[in-house]
Amino acid sequence: MTVTEAYNNKTIAIVDDDKELAEVTAWDVEEAGYKPFLLFEGKFQDVNELVSRIVNNAQGAVCDHRLINSGLANFYGAELVAALYDRKIPSLLITQYTDMDASFSIRKWRRKIPVLLNRDQADASSIAKGIEDCTSELRGNIPSTRKSYRTIVRITDIDEESHERVVDAFVPGWNPQKAVRFPASLVPEHLREKLKPNVRLFAHVNIGAEKSDDLYFEKFELAPEPDEDDGLT
Amino acid sequence: MMDSPELIILDVGHGNCAVVRDTDGVIVIDCPLGVSLIETLECRSITEILHILISHSDADHIAGIINLLSNEDIKIHNVHINPDSIKKSDIWLDLRIALKDARKRSETKVSSELTTTKTGQFNIGSVNIEVLAPTPELILSGAGGTDLQKRRLTSNSISAVVGIVHDSHRVAILAADIDTVGFDNLSKEASSLSTDILVFPHHGGQPGSGDSKTFAQELCNLTKPKLIIFSIGRNRFKNPNTKIIEGARSSVPDAHILCTQLSKQCTATLPSSKPTHLNVLPAKGRISNSCCGGTISIKINGIRTTYESEIASHKEFIDKQVNTPICRKFLSTDKLV
């Protein structure tokens, strides 16, 4: 049985505000053995509206991240993929802006984005594998790279990006030599005013991730100050 | 109910980690980065650790303890670690904070001494744990100081070397990153160092300032292992060092050599198919097909401790998948047949 025969009864929605890129993705989706359903026109004001459109027409989705620029939607593709995750629809996020967006507008929703593809990595095989990986995760098979564990997050700086506060931090239990950025809005409101350099938080982080782009953060708590008399100074 | 005690040497990539468990509890020796350790504990349904021993404060031995201490599903009773100059670093403060959190949640105790005087204090069930190095005198000098022969001590020189003994028989020595200076001190201190399994120091990398081949020869002459394990990461450093293999082979030609991951010296390309020779335990290299021996599980049974099935499947894997295995480079022709 070929891949095409296995999947040819499934439809994958392609959400992209660029018609030409949507069509290129559609070829890859077809080659991967799915029927493409293109969504490149319209003005979606509410993520649930677009989710409903996808759910009514497809069993999976490949979503571009920057949908706002051309006015296709007033939300990011990352938010759409996360909403589809809640509806158990396997969905991939594609972007050519990984370096700019991974730590901020994508990080906000990263827990519910099992697969993030750079545009130049997206082809039939990566799309087929991505849909397979998403489906597996939605069935409860969380790979070690995506499973979160409670660990320490050490803040090094508070900055601003796109008019929002962002936190630069180290996750020493993941990689003590690589700083990562995440939006302050991920931290519960009552803790946000306490965010400053050298403050430690506990958070649940997928410390098995290979790359910083793949990290997600949730369930923040303020960590205690160390005791001066703990015998370890 | 356990049928016999178990020693697990984990594939953690570049780093070291071992788990010893018996009816009375679990001991973890070294905590590197990554999730292999936590996943192994989950795999064996381990939710309590009696002792964590940290050999020294390099990141590939200590950084993962923050994850373990922070994990609310795992109760840790005791942590043993020697002081080091890293105490002034950010990661040391992270560790102190994680320890305080664990102490408040589950009364974790910390001891800032892991020396030869602690031998016998970490025994679990029928397994005795020896601390073969460092001596308290070395720790008093500490990394950056000197030993009694005025040789400079590094973090590696004062690595804790742990022996696993069962039924009066030493099954394994976990040698952490001990270097030529540390080994010289150890060999003067210990009356016998023979063991079945040697987890080779420093991942088979340079042993400090001394000659690598001589170091391996002397270490293997004293330990006489039947199985030598190199805990390596395929993508970090060029381990194990060829001179180390040459020295080990010249000393113990019949020993089986096993690297946790496939060194790039052994094969430039990874196997295309999923490994079939590994046990079910988590191994960091599994997902990328980078495992050579992967994670090793050994049923401890004193002098009758065997690992032949693991060795046989490892040999078969090398026969079929590895082009230029460094472990066979210095084998005499008759042993290659």
XYZ file of C-alpha atoms in Angstrom:
570
model
C 0.000 0.000 0.000
C 1.407 3.401 -0.927
C 1.190 6.522 1.208
C -1.223 7.991 -1.328
C -3.599 5.049 -1.054
C -3.455 5.230 2.708
C -4.491 8.847 3.024
C -6.408 9.718 -0.121
C -9.713 9.908 1.682
C -8.447 12.709 3.954
C -8.513 16.408 3.205
C -5.970 18.883 4.510
C -6.839 22.581 4.670
C -4.103 24.956 3.553
C -4.424 28.336 5.218
C -2.165 30.964 3.666
C -2.744 34.579 2.716
C -0.365 34.184 -0.242
C -2.201 32.365 -3.033
C 0.975 31.279 -4.815
C 2.523 29.832 -1.674
C -0.778 28.148 -0.846
C -0.742 26.462 -4.245
C 2.840 25.278 -3.791
C 1.866 23.793 -0.424
C -1.160 22.187 -2.088
C 1.134 20.281 -4.474
C 3.155 18.990 -1.525
C -0.027 18.040 0.305
C -1.289 16.159 -2.735
C 2.045 14.412 -3.154
C 1.845 13.433 0.499
C -1.385 11.639 -0.322
C -4.035 14.076 0.872
C -6.672 16.165 -0.860
C -5.890 19.866 -0.490
C -8.547 22.416 0.494
C -7.244 25.940 -0.076
C -8.102 28.907 2.137
C -6.364 32.080 0.951
C -9.258 34.525 0.731
C -11.650 36.063 3.214
C -11.487 38.167 6.348
C -11.665 36.065 9.464
C -12.179 38.179 12.588
C -12.525 35.318 15.019
C -10.278 32.271 15.242
C -13.282 30.050 15.966
C -14.873 31.132 12.694
C -11.853 29.855 10.744
C -11.630 26.728 12.899
C -15.257 25.913 12.038
C -14.556 26.406 8.340
C -11.624 23.999 8.549
C -13.428 21.413 10.664
C -16.355 21.419 8.215
C -14.115 20.815 5.210
C -10.985 18.966 6.284
C -9.460 16.506 8.735
C -6.176 18.362 9.152
C -4.500 21.659 8.334
C -1.265 23.278 7.226
C -1.274 26.897 8.420
C 0.954 29.812 7.552
C 1.861 31.884 10.622
C 1.613 35.493 9.421
C -2.004 35.763 8.335
C -2.456 39.290 9.640
C -0.348 41.201 7.083
C -2.743 40.811 4.185
C -5.858 40.842 6.324
C -6.872 37.192 5.842
C -7.237 37.022 9.620
C -6.656 39.287 12.589
C -4.804 36.564 14.469
C -1.663 34.541 13.896
C -1.521 31.070 12.391
C -0.036 29.888 15.694
C -3.264 30.769 17.492
C -5.236 28.954 14.813
C -3.117 25.782 15.127
C -3.546 25.895 18.913
C -7.330 26.212 18.539
C -7.331 23.268 16.110
C -5.246 21.292 18.638
C -8.049 21.797 21.168
C -10.448 20.354 18.586
C -8.033 17.426 18.021
C -7.440 18.380 14.371
C -3.804 17.585 13.415
C -2.255 20.808 12.124
C 1.186 22.037 11.130
C 2.476 25.581 11.388
C 4.624 26.839 8.519
C 6.596 30.062 8.461
C 9.531 31.702 6.760
C 9.909 33.989 9.795
C 11.041 31.408 12.356
C 13.961 33.465 13.625
C 11.771 36.510 14.245
C 8.569 34.867 15.427
C 9.520 31.651 17.265
C 10.326 33.314 20.573
C 7.326 35.612 20.705
C 4.179 35.250 18.621
C 4.718 31.501 18.128
C 5.981 30.804 21.701
C 2.655 32.067 23.072
C 0.917 29.046 21.565
C 3.842 26.616 21.287
C 2.484 24.017 23.695
C -0.321 23.295 21.267
C 1.860 23.353 18.139
C 3.387 19.879 17.810
C 5.152 20.631 14.521
C 6.695 23.908 13.354
C 8.153 23.803 9.846
C 10.362 26.370 8.218
C 8.956 27.138 4.799
C 12.093 25.764 3.148
C 11.665 22.438 4.980
C 8.065 21.962 3.895
C 7.741 19.231 1.313
C 5.597 16.159 0.819
C 7.553 13.969 3.196
C 7.846 16.549 6.018
C 4.143 17.336 5.719
C 3.190 13.643 5.789
C 5.447 13.016 8.790
C 4.202 16.182 10.495
C 0.556 15.163 10.185
C 1.485 11.696 11.480
C 3.361 13.183 14.480
C 0.477 15.566 15.282
C -2.055 12.767 15.095
C 0.083 10.648 17.396
C 0.417 13.464 19.946
C -3.311 14.167 19.855
C -3.838 10.482 20.692
C -1.751 10.969 23.827
C 1.626 9.713 22.618
C 3.730 12.685 23.686
C 7.320 12.342 22.419
C 10.163 13.060 24.827
C 10.916 16.306 22.977
C 7.414 17.611 23.736
C 6.804 16.430 27.290
C 7.051 19.166 29.913
C 8.667 18.884 33.337
C 8.865 21.355 36.206
C 12.210 23.123 36.209
C 13.914 26.416 37.028
C 13.788 29.439 34.735
C 16.373 32.127 35.557
C 15.476 35.604 34.258
C 18.313 37.651 32.783
C 16.482 40.569 31.183
C 13.076 42.122 30.605
C 12.616 43.726 27.210
C 9.903 44.797 24.814
C 8.917 43.322 21.448
C 5.933 44.358 19.311
C 4.778 46.622 22.172
C 4.650 43.693 24.578
C 6.922 42.734 27.483
C 9.204 39.791 26.829
C 11.404 37.837 29.203
C 14.936 36.671 28.376
C 15.907 33.734 30.530
C 18.015 30.622 30.932
C 16.551 27.196 31.536
C 19.644 25.614 33.129
C 18.081 22.143 33.164
C 17.670 22.381 29.378
C 20.802 24.239 28.306
C 22.733 26.395 30.782
C 24.508 28.181 27.915
C 21.612 29.299 25.732
C 19.207 32.116 26.587
C 15.608 31.913 25.420
C 12.889 34.542 25.049
C 9.211 34.242 25.833
C 6.325 36.693 26.171
C 5.659 37.916 29.717
C 1.983 37.314 29.068
C 2.637 33.567 29.568
C 3.347 34.310 33.247
C 0.251 34.655 35.452
C -0.722 38.294 35.963
C -0.090 38.319 39.719
C 3.578 37.368 39.132
C 4.358 39.726 36.259
C 5.348 42.721 38.385
C 7.944 40.517 40.108
C 9.724 39.701 36.843
C 13.207 41.185 36.831
C 16.797 40.024 36.213
C 18.083 37.270 38.546
C 14.584 36.291 39.682
C 14.024 32.538 39.412
C 10.716 30.973 38.450
C 9.572 27.415 38.284
C 7.806 26.487 35.062
C 6.844 23.381 33.190
C 9.126 23.259 30.144
C 9.714 20.571 27.511
C 13.358 20.149 28.491
C 13.831 17.290 26.023
C 13.515 19.745 23.094
C 16.519 19.890 20.782
C 16.157 23.526 19.695
C 15.139 26.673 21.576
C 12.427 27.298 18.943
C 10.699 24.152 20.160
C 10.540 25.121 23.854
C 7.237 25.940 25.460
C 6.506 27.269 28.943
C 3.506 26.905 31.205
C 2.452 26.761 34.891
C 4.801 29.453 36.200
C 5.475 29.874 39.934
C 7.848 32.133 41.799
C 10.856 30.168 43.104
C 12.052 30.764 46.674
C 15.178 32.707 47.565
C 17.986 30.386 48.722
C 18.686 30.186 52.442
C 21.896 31.919 53.450
C 22.591 29.164 55.987
C 22.003 26.151 53.701
C 25.640 25.118 54.024
C 26.249 25.545 50.306
C 27.463 29.139 50.164
C 8.768 -7.309 43.254
C 12.355 -7.225 41.954
C 14.041 -10.525 41.162
C 17.562 -9.117 41.479
C 19.218 -5.744 41.846
C 19.748 -3.756 38.660
C 22.416 -1.392 37.412
C 21.406 0.845 34.513
C 24.043 2.780 32.586
C 22.119 5.346 30.587
C 22.734 6.673 27.107
C 22.534 10.393 27.878
C 24.677 11.584 24.991
C 27.808 13.316 26.245
C 27.632 12.894 30.022
C 27.290 10.232 32.658
C 24.367 8.760 34.513
C 23.715 5.487 36.320
C 20.809 4.130 38.329
C 21.193 1.358 40.918
C 18.091 -0.178 42.399
C 17.353 -2.926 44.846
C 14.503 -3.795 47.166
C 15.471 -1.093 49.671
C 15.694 1.799 47.276
C 17.231 3.594 44.357
C 20.497 5.479 43.927
C 21.242 7.822 41.037
C 24.843 8.631 40.206
C 25.233 11.844 38.216
C 22.511 13.847 36.523
C 23.309 15.209 33.063
C 21.060 17.363 30.897
C 18.204 15.835 28.956
C 15.243 13.665 29.815
C 16.783 10.176 29.562
C 17.081 9.903 33.356
C 13.553 11.099 34.159
C 12.148 8.845 31.434
C 14.108 5.877 32.780
C 12.702 6.488 36.261
C 9.211 6.681 34.752
C 9.864 3.502 32.757
C 10.808 1.612 35.944
C 7.975 3.280 37.949
C 10.512 4.849 40.308
C 9.066 7.727 42.327
C 11.548 7.793 45.225
C 15.319 8.149 45.199
C 17.186 7.415 48.388
C 20.481 8.998 47.348
C 21.717 11.128 44.471
C 25.511 11.144 44.235
C 27.082 13.872 42.105
C 30.625 12.977 41.110
C 31.688 16.553 40.358
C 30.234 19.814 39.222
C 30.699 19.779 35.430
C 27.453 20.456 33.575
C 27.384 17.024 31.917
C 27.193 15.445 35.381
C 25.202 17.977 37.406
C 22.918 20.139 35.247
C 20.046 17.654 35.197
C 19.731 17.505 38.984
C 17.767 20.762 38.859
C 15.099 18.961 36.816
C 15.036 16.021 39.187
C 14.816 18.167 42.331
C 12.080 20.308 40.771
C 9.999 17.308 39.726
C 7.009 17.018 42.039
C 6.408 13.390 41.071
C 9.774 12.218 42.411
C 10.691 12.262 46.097
C 14.415 12.656 46.711
C 15.687 11.883 50.175
C 19.382 12.762 50.045
C 21.789 14.567 47.740
C 25.552 14.182 48.157
C 27.927 16.535 46.390
C 31.399 17.870 46.988
C 31.988 21.613 47.151
C 33.694 23.169 44.142
C 34.633 26.533 42.744
C 31.419 26.401 40.691
C 29.750 27.482 43.927
C 29.970 31.081 42.767
C 28.206 30.422 39.475
C 24.588 31.059 38.499
C 23.928 27.346 38.086
C 25.055 26.712 41.654
C 22.486 29.251 42.853
C 19.874 27.545 40.660
C 20.779 24.266 42.354
C 20.484 25.784 45.857
C 17.046 27.143 44.993
C 15.917 23.775 43.609
C 17.260 22.109 46.768
C 15.346 24.506 48.993
C 12.162 23.859 47.041
C 12.702 20.079 47.325
C 13.491 20.370 51.040
C 10.263 22.262 51.672
C 8.185 19.830 49.635
C 9.771 16.519 50.566
C 12.438 17.143 53.215
C 15.352 16.489 50.869
C 18.653 16.595 52.740
C 21.947 17.683 51.225
C 25.428 16.629 52.261
C 28.380 18.626 50.967
C 30.818 15.738 51.280
C 31.181 12.764 48.976
C 34.520 11.183 49.831
C 36.008 7.793 50.616
C 34.793 8.107 54.212
C 31.218 7.680 52.937
C 31.756 4.105 51.744
C 29.048 1.897 53.199
C 26.657 4.756 53.979
C 24.648 4.448 50.752
C 24.072 0.686 50.710
C 20.677 -0.399 49.400
C 19.379 -3.903 49.939
C 22.144 -6.291 49.035
C 24.118 -3.738 46.997
C 27.043 -2.000 48.666
C 28.204 1.349 47.394
C 31.860 2.301 47.704
C 33.260 5.780 47.259
C 36.734 4.973 45.958
C 37.771 8.598 45.416
C 38.362 11.366 46.337
C 39.854 11.303 49.808
C 38.846 14.024 52.269
C 42.356 15.492 51.944
C 41.840 16.154 48.242
C 38.489 17.785 48.882
C 40.050 20.031 51.519
C 42.347 21.366 48.784
C 39.535 21.356 46.231
C 39.569 22.225 42.544
C 42.154 24.930 41.953
C 44.283 23.665 44.856
C 47.003 21.008 44.852
C 47.331 17.453 46.087
C 49.970 16.320 48.586
C 52.474 16.001 45.697
C 51.787 19.658 44.808
C 50.031 18.735 41.559
C 47.225 21.024 40.488
C 43.701 19.701 41.076
C 40.859 20.286 38.639
C 37.182 19.421 39.036
C 38.015 16.173 37.210
C 40.874 15.342 39.592
C 38.464 15.333 42.516
C 35.695 13.403 40.733
C 33.941 10.914 42.962
C 34.603 7.368 41.736
C 31.888 4.936 42.781
C 32.120 1.158 43.111
C 29.078 -1.135 42.990
C 29.603 -4.267 45.080
C 27.284 -7.240 45.441
C 27.908 -10.396 47.428
C 31.489 -9.244 48.153
C 32.157 -8.925 44.414
C 32.755 -5.597 42.676
C 30.433 -5.495 39.711
C 31.173 -2.015 38.408
C 33.286 1.087 38.791
C 31.805 4.369 37.653
C 34.895 6.490 37.147
C 33.232 9.861 36.349
C 35.840 12.209 34.831
C 38.832 11.242 36.953
C 42.128 12.341 35.378
C 45.745 11.224 35.746
C 46.254 13.115 39.022
C 43.023 11.830 40.533
C 43.741 8.284 39.345
C 47.241 8.359 40.782
C 45.809 9.343 44.160
C 43.096 6.692 43.855
C 45.512 3.886 42.952
C 47.646 4.670 46.011
C 44.600 4.604 48.265
C 42.740 1.499 47.083
C 44.037 -2.003 47.808
C 42.186 -3.603 44.888
C 40.303 -2.087 42.013
C 39.315 -5.126 39.992
C 35.819 -4.971 38.565
C 33.601 -6.616 35.951
C 32.450 -3.366 34.360
C 34.329 -0.102 34.018
C 32.524 3.034 32.932
C 35.625 4.667 31.524
C 36.522 8.121 32.840
C 35.883 11.337 30.958
C 33.967 9.590 28.168
C 37.254 8.262 26.808
C 38.611 11.780 26.286
C 41.930 13.272 27.342
C 42.778 12.310 30.960
C 44.303 15.670 31.845
C 47.948 16.309 31.125
C 49.157 12.690 31.013
C 49.578 10.334 28.081
C 46.210 8.850 27.102
C 47.470 5.385 26.152
C 49.490 4.985 29.343
C 46.547 6.207 31.429
C 44.217 3.649 29.846
C 46.764 0.876 30.231
C 47.369 1.611 33.903
C 43.677 2.006 34.675
C 42.770 -1.251 32.928
C 45.728 -3.107 34.456
C 44.358 -2.261 37.875
C 40.662 -2.747 37.166
C 40.820 -5.718 34.726
C 37.290 -5.102 33.385
C 35.426 -7.564 31.178
C 33.185 -4.795 29.871
C 34.339 -1.209 29.260
C 31.633 1.373 28.650
C 32.244 4.787 27.102
C 29.354 7.159 27.746
C 29.586 9.440 24.730
C 27.538 11.770 22.537
C 27.957 11.342 18.794
C 27.855 15.056 18.128
C 30.102 16.290 20.938
C 33.851 15.842 20.979
C 35.696 13.036 19.232
C 35.365 10.371 21.876
C 36.571 7.828 22.669
C 40.151 8.835 21.982
C 42.014 6.325 19.778
C 44.965 6.245 22.179
C 42.610 5.352 25.023
C 41.225 2.417 23.047
C 44.742 1.311 22.138
C 45.829 1.427 25.788
C 42.749 -0.419 27.005
C 43.097 -3.100 24.324
C 46.745 -3.693 25.112
C 45.860 -4.204 28.768
C 42.619 -6.193 28.515
C 42.447 -7.620 24.961
C 39.423 -9.786 25.750
C 37.280 -7.023 27.243
C 34.154 -6.028 25.377
C 34.119 -2.312 24.551
C 30.769 -0.593 24.250
C 30.029 3.065 23.520
C 26.557 4.306 24.370
C 26.363 6.201 21.054
C 27.946 5.707 17.647
C 31.148 7.689 17.384
C 31.669 9.510 14.088
C 35.036 7.749 13.959
C 33.184 4.444 13.628
C 30.637 5.420 11.009
C 30.138 8.671 9.136
C 26.498 7.915 8.429
C 23.836 6.665 10.786
C 21.820 3.488 10.194
C 18.724 4.229 8.141
C 16.522 1.729 9.940
C 15.346 1.833 13.553
C 17.561 -0.103 15.957
C 16.450 -3.602 16.897
C 19.338 -4.485 19.217
C 18.435 -2.115 22.072
C 16.482 -2.887 25.222
C 13.258 -1.023 25.992
C 14.824 1.591 28.262
C 15.028 5.218 27.108
C 18.220 6.135 25.273
C 19.009 9.616 24.056
C 20.333 8.405 20.717
C 17.351 6.218 19.922
C 15.261 8.828 18.110
C 18.114 9.767 15.764
C 19.432 6.184 15.328
C 22.643 7.347 17.062
C 22.829 4.528 19.598
C 25.613 2.000 19.525
C 25.186 0.139 22.825
C 22.495 2.593 23.979
C 21.308 2.262 27.558
C 22.626 -0.867 29.300
C 20.695 -2.763 31.943
C 22.647 -5.235 34.075
C 21.086 -7.679 36.500
C 23.454 -7.637 39.442
C 24.267 -11.043 40.891
C 27.681 -10.942 42.551
C 30.291 -13.028 40.763
C 27.554 -14.485 38.535
C 26.602 -11.089 37.103
C 26.274 -11.566 33.343
C 25.617 -9.305 30.404
C 26.258 -11.776 27.613
C 22.937 -11.233 25.837
C 23.500 -7.483 25.647
C 27.041 -8.043 24.415
C 25.908 -10.531 21.763
C 23.309 -8.168 20.310
C 25.808 -5.301 20.429
C 28.396 -7.372 18.542
C 25.830 -8.305 15.929
C 24.855 -4.645 15.484
C 28.492 -3.671 14.948
C 28.969 -6.503 12.447
C 26.031 -5.327 10.383
C 25.953 -1.557 10.771
C 29.343 -0.112 11.684
C 31.990 0.391 9.000
C 35.142 1.121 10.986
C 34.463 0.282 14.629
C 37.131 1.840 16.805
C 36.473 -0.845 19.444
C 37.917 -3.437 17.021
C 40.759 -1.321 15.708
C 43.415 -2.808 17.980
C 42.048 -6.340 18.235
C 44.468 -9.052 17.213
C 43.501 -10.825 13.985
C 42.467 -14.072 15.694
C 39.904 -12.194 17.831
C 38.309 -10.588 14.786
C 37.301 -13.954 13.380
